[in-house]
Amino acid sequence: MKFGGTCLGTEDTLSKVSKVVKSETEQKIVVVSAASGVTNSIKEFVSKQRHEKEIDDFIATQKMRHLDMLPKKDGQKRKEAIEQIDAKLTKFERLLYGVTYTEELTPRTNDLILSFGERLSAVVVAARLGHDGIDAVPMETDALGMITNEQHGNAVAILDKCEKNMGTSLLATLKRGMTPVVTGFFGITESGHVTTVGRSGTDYTAAVVAYSTEAKPVEIWKEVDGFMSADPKLVKDAFLLERLSYEEAAELAYFGAQVLHPRAVHPARIKGIDIVIKNLFKPESPGTVIGKSRHVRKDVIKSVSYMPNVATLKVYDTGAGYKSGFLADITESLHKANINIFSATTSQTCAAVLIDEADIPSARKAIKAIIGSVGENFEVNPGVALICTVGEGFGETKGVAARVFNAVAQKSVNVDLISAGASMVAYHFTVERRDLKNAIVAIHDEFYGKHLHESTSDGPVS
Ligand code: ASP
Ligand code: MG
C-alpha cells in the first residue's frame, strides 16, 4: 500500500491513511513518499549556498512540520517517534553543514540529502499507525538493501538483488506480525551510496517492494480516482477507466497522465502483479486496476493523454536519409547534455526529435556544437504539445488512426510529428499548444460520443 505526498499532508489526512491500512485485513507493507511539499523544499534549500543560520531555521521548520503530524496524545509512542525524528534531523543537519562548508553538492550527496523526506515521513506514519493499534515499524530502503545501479537521480533497481535482500527482511518482519512502513524514492548502490529513483519515484519503489515480496496487489493511494478517459480539466465528460493493461497504463503514464510513475509498471508486469490506483479521499471508488488482461474496446481508443510543454528539434541535412549514424550522433549529443528524448522521426532531409521545452537552451547549445559535422542547420520550435491516444487493439485494427486524425482535422488543427508503430497500443503526435484542448475534446467525442452514459467501466460500447 503506497501513500503519496498528498496523503501525508496533515494529521487529518494521516488519520485517513491509518483507517485505510486498518481496514485491510491481510498482511500488508506500507510504502511512503515524503510528506507533501517536503522534497521540493529540500531541493529548493540546497539549490543555493546557505549560511549556518539558514540551516538551523530549515531544520527547525522540518521538525515542526513532522511533529505536527504526530498523534497529539503524549505517551511512549510519541516520545519514541520524536527521538527518532531528532536523530534523523541531526544527521540531516550535519549533511547540510557539510554542503555549506565544502561549497559543493555532488549528485551523490544530493541524493542522500533528498532521501531525508522519506526517512522522516516513515517515522511519522509508523507512529500514527502504532497509535491506532497497528504494530508498525519504519524501515529504510538503504538498510533493507534495495540495490540499484549507480545512476544518481534516476536509479534503476536491480530486481534479483532487491528480492534477495529486501524481500527476505520484509517477509521476516511480516512473519513477526509487524507492518513495515518502508521509505519510498531511494535505494542504495552495491558500493553503499544512496541513490534516488527519480521524482515521484515512490510508485516505483512500491512496485519493487511488491516484486521482492510477491505482495499482491500494489495499491497506489492518492488524491484522484484513477486513470481517466481524458483529463477532466479539458474534457468535462471524461470518466474513470476501471481496467487497463500494463502497456496501456505505461504509455499513458509516460505521455503525461500524472497518475502513476511510468516505471512502476515494469517490476509489476514481470511478476503479473496488479497495480490498483485508489483515492484516499474517496476510498469507495473502484479505482483503476492495471494488470495483464487486455481488453479491446469496440472503438479501440480508451484514453487520450498529453504533455503540454514540449518542443521539436529538427536537424536538416540533404543526405540525412542515407547517412548512417546521423540520428545516433544527434541523440548522443543530447544524451551527453542530459536531455531526454520523448520521440524521434526521420526523413530524407531531416531528423526530428521531441524534447521537454525546459531543455531548449541546453539542446541548442549541444546541437550548435555539432552542426557542420552533423547536419547543415537546425531549428527548435517551442509552443508544441504532444497528444497520445491509447487503447489495446490499436496496432491491429483498421481505420482507428484515420478516425483520430480526421477528428483533429475537422477542427482545423494541424498535426506535425507523428509516431506510430513503436507501441502496439498507442499513437502519439504533436500539435501547436494553442490547439491542444480542441484536439483532445475532438478525439474524446469521436471515440466516446458527445453525451455520455452512466456506466463507468469502459464507457459506452458503441
Ligand atoms: N518524495 C519524492 C518526490 O517528491 C518521491 C515521491 O513523492 O514519490 O519526488
Ligand atoms: Mg512527492
Short mmCIF file of C-alpha atoms and ligand atoms in Angstrom, two decimals, residues 2 4-5 33-34 39-40 118 184-185 198-203, ligand 1:
data_model
loop_
_atom_site.label_atom_id
_atom_site.label_comp_id
_atom_site.label_asym_id
_atom_site.label_seq_id
_atom_site.Cartn_x
_atom_site.Cartn_y
_atom_site.Cartn_z
CA LYS A 2 1.74 3.10 -1.24
CA GLY A 4 1.88 9.61 -1.85
CA GLY A 5 2.77 13.04 -0.52
CA SER A 33 6.59 9.27 -0.05
CA ALA A 34 7.87 12.31 1.77
CA THR A 39 11.09 17.01 -1.22
CA ASN A 40 10.50 20.28 -3.07
CA GLU A 118 11.03 9.81 3.20
CA GLY A 184 9.95 5.30 -1.00
CA PHE A 185 12.09 7.17 -3.52
CA GLY A 198 13.54 9.99 -9.91
CA ARG A 199 10.90 12.48 -8.83
CA SER A 200 7.61 10.88 -7.83
CA GLY A 201 9.53 7.61 -7.75
CA THR A 202 7.81 6.10 -4.72
CA ASP A 203 5.33 4.34 -7.03
N1 ASP B 1 9.28 12.48 -2.46
C1 ASP B 1 9.68 12.21 -3.80
C2 ASP B 1 9.23 13.33 -4.73
O1 ASP B 1 8.55 14.24 -4.30
C3 ASP B 1 9.19 10.88 -4.28
C4 ASP B 1 7.68 10.74 -4.37
O2 ASP B 1 6.95 11.62 -3.93
O3 ASP B 1 7.23 9.73 -4.87
O4 ASP B 1 9.55 13.32 -5.87
#
